[in-house]
Short mmCIF file of C-alpha atoms in Angstrom, two decimals:
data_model
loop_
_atom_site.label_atom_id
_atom_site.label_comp_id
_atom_site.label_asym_id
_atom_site.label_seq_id
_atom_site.Cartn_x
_atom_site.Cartn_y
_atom_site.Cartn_z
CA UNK A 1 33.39 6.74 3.64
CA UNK A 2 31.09 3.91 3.29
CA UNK A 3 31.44 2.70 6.85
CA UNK A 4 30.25 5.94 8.04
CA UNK A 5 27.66 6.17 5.95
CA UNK A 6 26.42 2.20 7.07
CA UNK A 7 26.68 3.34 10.71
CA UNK A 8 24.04 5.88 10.14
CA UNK A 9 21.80 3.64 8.26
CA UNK A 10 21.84 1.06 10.98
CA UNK A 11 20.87 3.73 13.23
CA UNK A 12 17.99 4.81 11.05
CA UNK A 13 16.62 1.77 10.72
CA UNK A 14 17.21 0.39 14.58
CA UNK A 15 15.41 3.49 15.65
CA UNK A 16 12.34 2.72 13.30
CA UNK A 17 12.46 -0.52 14.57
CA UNK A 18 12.48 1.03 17.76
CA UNK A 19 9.39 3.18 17.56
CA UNK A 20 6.27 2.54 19.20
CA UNK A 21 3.38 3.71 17.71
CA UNK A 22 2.66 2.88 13.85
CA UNK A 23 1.33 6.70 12.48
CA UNK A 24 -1.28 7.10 9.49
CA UNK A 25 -0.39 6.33 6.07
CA UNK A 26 -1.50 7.81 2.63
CA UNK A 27 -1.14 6.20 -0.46
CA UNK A 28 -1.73 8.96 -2.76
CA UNK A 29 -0.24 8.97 -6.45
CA UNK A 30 1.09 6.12 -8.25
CA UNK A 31 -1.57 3.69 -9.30
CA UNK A 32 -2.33 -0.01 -9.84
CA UNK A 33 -5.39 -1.21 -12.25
CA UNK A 34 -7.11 -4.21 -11.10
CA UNK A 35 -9.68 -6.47 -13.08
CA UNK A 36 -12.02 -9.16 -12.05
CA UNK A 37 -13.03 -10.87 -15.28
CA UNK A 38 -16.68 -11.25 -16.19
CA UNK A 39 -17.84 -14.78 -14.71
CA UNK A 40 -14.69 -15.32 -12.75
CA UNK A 41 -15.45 -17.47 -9.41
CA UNK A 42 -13.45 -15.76 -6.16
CA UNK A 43 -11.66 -18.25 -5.46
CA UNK A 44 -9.75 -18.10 -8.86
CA UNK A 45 -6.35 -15.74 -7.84
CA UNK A 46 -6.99 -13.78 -10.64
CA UNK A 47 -10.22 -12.15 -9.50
CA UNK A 48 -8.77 -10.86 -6.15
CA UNK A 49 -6.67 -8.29 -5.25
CA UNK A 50 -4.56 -8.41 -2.36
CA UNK A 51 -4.25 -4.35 -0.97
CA UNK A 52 -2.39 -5.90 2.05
CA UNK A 53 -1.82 -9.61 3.25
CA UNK A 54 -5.08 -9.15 5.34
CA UNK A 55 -7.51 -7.30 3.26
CA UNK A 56 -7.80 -8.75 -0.42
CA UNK A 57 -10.79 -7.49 -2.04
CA UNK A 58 -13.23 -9.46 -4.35
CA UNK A 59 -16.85 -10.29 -5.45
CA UNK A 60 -18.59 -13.50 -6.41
CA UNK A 61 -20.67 -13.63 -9.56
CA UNK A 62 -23.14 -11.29 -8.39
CA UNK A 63 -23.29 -9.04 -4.80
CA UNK A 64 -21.14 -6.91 -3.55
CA UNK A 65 -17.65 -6.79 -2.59
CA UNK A 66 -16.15 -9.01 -0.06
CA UNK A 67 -12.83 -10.00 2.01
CA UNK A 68 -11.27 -12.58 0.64
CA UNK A 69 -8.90 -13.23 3.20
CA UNK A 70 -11.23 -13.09 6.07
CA UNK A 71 -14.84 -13.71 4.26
CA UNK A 72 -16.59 -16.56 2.64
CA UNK A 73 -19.07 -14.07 0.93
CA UNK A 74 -20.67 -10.60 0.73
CA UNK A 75 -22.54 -9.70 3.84
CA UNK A 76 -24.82 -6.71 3.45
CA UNK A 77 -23.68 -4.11 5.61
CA UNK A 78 -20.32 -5.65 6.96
CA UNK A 79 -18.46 -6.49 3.89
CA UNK A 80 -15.34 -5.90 3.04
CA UNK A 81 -14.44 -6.42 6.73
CA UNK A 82 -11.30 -4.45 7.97
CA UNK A 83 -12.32 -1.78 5.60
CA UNK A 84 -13.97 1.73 5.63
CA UNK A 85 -15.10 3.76 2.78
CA UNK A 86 -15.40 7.43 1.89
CA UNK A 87 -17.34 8.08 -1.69
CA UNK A 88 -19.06 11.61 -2.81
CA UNK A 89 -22.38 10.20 -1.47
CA UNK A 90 -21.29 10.36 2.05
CA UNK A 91 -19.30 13.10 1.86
CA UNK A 92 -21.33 15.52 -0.34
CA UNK A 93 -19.66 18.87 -1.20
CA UNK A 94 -16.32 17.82 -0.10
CA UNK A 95 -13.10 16.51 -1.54
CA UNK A 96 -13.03 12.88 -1.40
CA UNK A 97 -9.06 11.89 -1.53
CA UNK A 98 -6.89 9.86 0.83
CA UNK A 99 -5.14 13.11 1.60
CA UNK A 100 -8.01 14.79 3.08
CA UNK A 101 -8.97 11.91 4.86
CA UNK A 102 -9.12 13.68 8.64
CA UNK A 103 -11.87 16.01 7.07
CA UNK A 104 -13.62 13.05 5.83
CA UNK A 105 -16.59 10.46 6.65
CA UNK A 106 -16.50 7.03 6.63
CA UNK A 107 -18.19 4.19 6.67
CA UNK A 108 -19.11 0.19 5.51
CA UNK A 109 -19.02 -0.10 1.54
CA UNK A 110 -22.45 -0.27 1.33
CA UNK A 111 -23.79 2.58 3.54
CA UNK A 112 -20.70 4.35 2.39
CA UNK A 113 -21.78 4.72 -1.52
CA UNK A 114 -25.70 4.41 -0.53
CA UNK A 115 -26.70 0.86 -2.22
CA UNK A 116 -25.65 2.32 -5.22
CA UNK A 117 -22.55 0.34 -6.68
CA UNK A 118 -22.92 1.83 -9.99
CA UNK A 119 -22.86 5.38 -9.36
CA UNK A 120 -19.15 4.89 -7.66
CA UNK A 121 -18.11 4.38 -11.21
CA UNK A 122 -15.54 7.18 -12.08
CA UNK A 123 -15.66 8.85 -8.61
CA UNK A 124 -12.83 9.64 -6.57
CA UNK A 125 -13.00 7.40 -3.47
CA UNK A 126 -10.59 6.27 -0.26
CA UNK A 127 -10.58 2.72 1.11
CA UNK A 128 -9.26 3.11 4.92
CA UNK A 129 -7.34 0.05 5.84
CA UNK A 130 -8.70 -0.24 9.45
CA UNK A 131 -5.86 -2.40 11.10
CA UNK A 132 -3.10 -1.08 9.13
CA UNK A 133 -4.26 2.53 9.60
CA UNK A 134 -4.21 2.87 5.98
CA UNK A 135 -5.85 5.57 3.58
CA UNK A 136 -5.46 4.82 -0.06
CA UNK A 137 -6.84 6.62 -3.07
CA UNK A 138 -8.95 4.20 -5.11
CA UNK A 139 -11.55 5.31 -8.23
CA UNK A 140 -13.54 2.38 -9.50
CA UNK A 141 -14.03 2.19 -13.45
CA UNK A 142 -16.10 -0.88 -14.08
CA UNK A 143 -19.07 -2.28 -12.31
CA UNK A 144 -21.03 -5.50 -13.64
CA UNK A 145 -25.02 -5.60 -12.60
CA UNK A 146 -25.56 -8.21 -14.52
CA UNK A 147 -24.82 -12.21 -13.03
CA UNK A 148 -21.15 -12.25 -13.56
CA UNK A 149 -19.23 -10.27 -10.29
CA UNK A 150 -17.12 -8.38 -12.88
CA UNK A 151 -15.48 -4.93 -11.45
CA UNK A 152 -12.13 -3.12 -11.66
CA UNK A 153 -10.56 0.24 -10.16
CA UNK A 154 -7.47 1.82 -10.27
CA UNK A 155 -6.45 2.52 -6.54
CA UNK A 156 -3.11 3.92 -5.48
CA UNK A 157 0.08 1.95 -4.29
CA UNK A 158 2.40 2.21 -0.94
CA UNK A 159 4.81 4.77 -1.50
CA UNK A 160 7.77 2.03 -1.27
CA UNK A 161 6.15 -0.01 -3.92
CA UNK A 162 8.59 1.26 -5.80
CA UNK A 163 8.13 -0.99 -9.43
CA UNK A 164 4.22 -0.61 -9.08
CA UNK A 165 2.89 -4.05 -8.91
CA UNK A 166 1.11 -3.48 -5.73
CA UNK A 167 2.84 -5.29 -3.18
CA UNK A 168 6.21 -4.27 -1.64
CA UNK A 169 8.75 -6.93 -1.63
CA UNK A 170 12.13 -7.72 -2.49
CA UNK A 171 12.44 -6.24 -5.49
CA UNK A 172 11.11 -2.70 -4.11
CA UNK A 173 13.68 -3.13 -1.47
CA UNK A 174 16.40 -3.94 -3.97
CA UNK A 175 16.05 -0.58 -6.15
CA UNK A 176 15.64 1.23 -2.38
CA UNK A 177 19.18 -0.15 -1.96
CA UNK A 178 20.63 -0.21 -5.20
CA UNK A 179 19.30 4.10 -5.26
CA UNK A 180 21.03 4.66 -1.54
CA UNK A 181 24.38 2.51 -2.55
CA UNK A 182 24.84 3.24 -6.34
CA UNK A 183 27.09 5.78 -8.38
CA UNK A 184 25.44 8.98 -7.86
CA UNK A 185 23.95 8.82 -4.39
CA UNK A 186 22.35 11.96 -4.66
CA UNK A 187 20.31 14.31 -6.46
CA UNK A 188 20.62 12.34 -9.87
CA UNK A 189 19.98 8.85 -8.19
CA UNK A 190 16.98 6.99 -8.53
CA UNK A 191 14.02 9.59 -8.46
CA UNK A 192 11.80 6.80 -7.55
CA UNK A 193 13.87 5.95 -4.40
CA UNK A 194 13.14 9.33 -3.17
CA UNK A 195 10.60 8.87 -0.69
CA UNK A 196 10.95 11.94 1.42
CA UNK A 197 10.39 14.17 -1.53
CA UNK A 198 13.69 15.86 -0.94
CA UNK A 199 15.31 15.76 -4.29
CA UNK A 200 17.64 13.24 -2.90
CA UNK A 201 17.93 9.68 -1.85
CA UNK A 202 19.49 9.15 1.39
CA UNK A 203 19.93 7.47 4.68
CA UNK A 204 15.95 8.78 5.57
CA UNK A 205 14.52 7.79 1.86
CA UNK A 206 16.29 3.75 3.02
CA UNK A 207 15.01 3.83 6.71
CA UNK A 208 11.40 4.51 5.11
CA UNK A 209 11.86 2.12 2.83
CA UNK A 210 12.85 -0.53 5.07
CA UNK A 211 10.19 0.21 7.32
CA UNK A 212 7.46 0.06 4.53
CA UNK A 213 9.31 -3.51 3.28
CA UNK A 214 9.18 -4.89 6.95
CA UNK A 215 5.66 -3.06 8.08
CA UNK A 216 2.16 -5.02 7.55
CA UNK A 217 1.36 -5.10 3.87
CA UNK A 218 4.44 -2.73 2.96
CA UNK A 219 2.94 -0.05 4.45
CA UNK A 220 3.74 0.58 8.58
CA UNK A 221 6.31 2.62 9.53
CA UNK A 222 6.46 0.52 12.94
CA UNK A 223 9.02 -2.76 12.09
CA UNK A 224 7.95 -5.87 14.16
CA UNK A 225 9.75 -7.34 16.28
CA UNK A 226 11.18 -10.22 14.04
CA UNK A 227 12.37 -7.32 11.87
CA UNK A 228 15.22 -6.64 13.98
CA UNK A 229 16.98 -9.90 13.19
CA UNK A 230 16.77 -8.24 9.70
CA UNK A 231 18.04 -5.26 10.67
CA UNK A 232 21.23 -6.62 12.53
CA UNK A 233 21.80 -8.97 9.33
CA UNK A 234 21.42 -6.06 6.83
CA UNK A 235 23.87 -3.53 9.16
CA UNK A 236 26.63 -6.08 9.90
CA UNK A 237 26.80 -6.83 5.92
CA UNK A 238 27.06 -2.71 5.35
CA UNK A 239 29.76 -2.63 8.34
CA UNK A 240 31.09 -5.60 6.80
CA UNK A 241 31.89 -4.55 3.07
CA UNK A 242 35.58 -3.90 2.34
CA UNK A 243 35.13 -2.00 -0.64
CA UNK A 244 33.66 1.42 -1.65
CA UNK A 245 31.29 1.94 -4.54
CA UNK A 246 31.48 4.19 -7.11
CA UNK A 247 30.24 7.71 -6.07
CA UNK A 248 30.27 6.78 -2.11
CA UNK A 249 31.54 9.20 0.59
#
């Protein structure tokens, strides 16, 4: 029944919140394409992207690239702070993708593609997320020399951004829940809700999913501590429901 199958859940995702240590992530496979427009100041939304709440990556109308949320400006040789990069020119001969990323050297943007912002155009590349102990797949397509700080990549998402519009919020967490609860509940639910790669969708596909919607920047599998207040909320409104969807057992 349904009650069982909310016990276990709650368990799942106490344990997560439970755990410790926050392990590597990849973000490897579904994509998001970002644009700064030509001529676009920084400090209009539009020309930023925002990978996680503390790294949101930008350029002004010339220079390099820059951290919005912690920069002013491009610094040669520091900027984007909280960031590491891997391109082809520092890792020549090898595989440059987020999965490989143990076998892989990194280092600041700059040193990282050697002064050479053009020539990253159309290579595979990984962005490490420093803090977040994040590796994500990112291929820039677009680079503006000229006075005007235009740019745009396509890098990947967090595995739990589950409608691609690269952050993981509510609505991620809704389809997560909608998958796990909904007629089905199995091999023909959601295939996006699988996050495990199992072929179903499950207590384990949820717990990872509420770990990614409560981590830093949808991405942790460690839940703070103010998650757990979530997580009793969320488990006594599973233990709480009278009634048992379609397809439940």
């Amino acid at each position: 029944m349904i009650r069982m199958k909310s016990l276990t859940l709650c368990f799942t995702v106490l344990a997560l919140a439970a755990s410790p240590a926050r392990a590597v992530t990849v973000w490897s496979g579904e994509v998001f394409s970002f644009t700064k427009p030509f001529q676009t100041p920084a400090s209009d939304p539009a020309a930023r992207d925002q990978v996680i709440p503390g790294v949101v990556l930008t350029r002004g109308l010339n220079m390099g690239l820059f951290n919005y949320a912690a920069e002013s400006q491009f610094t040669s040789f520091v900027s984007p702070t909280g960031t590491r990069w891997a391109f082809p020119a520092n890792n020549p001969g090898l595989t440059v993708r987020a999965l490989n990323w143990q076998g892989l050297s990194f280092a600041n943007w700059q040193t990282a593609h050697d002064k050479s912002p053009l020539n990253t155009v159309g290579q595979d590349a990984v962005l490490h997320l420093i803090d977040a102990d994040i590796y994500v797949d990112i291929r820039f397509t677009t680079w503006d020399q000229n006075f005007g700080g235009g740019f745009s990549y396509e890098r990947a998402v967090s595995p739990a951004d589950l409608d691609i519009d690269a952050d993981v919020d509510d609505a991620d967490f809704g389809i997560a829940f909608a998958a796990f609860t909904g007629p089905g509940n199995g091999p023909s639910s959601n295939p996006s809700a699988d996050l495990d790669g199992d072929s179903d969708v499950d207590d384990a596909d949820f717990g990872l999913a509420f770990a990614a919607f409560t981590g830093p920047g949808g991405s942790s599998v460690t839940v703070p501590e103010p998650a757990s207040l979530v997580v009793m909320s969320l488990c006594g409104w599973l233990m709480s429901r009278r009634r048992c969807p379609v397809g439940c057992y």
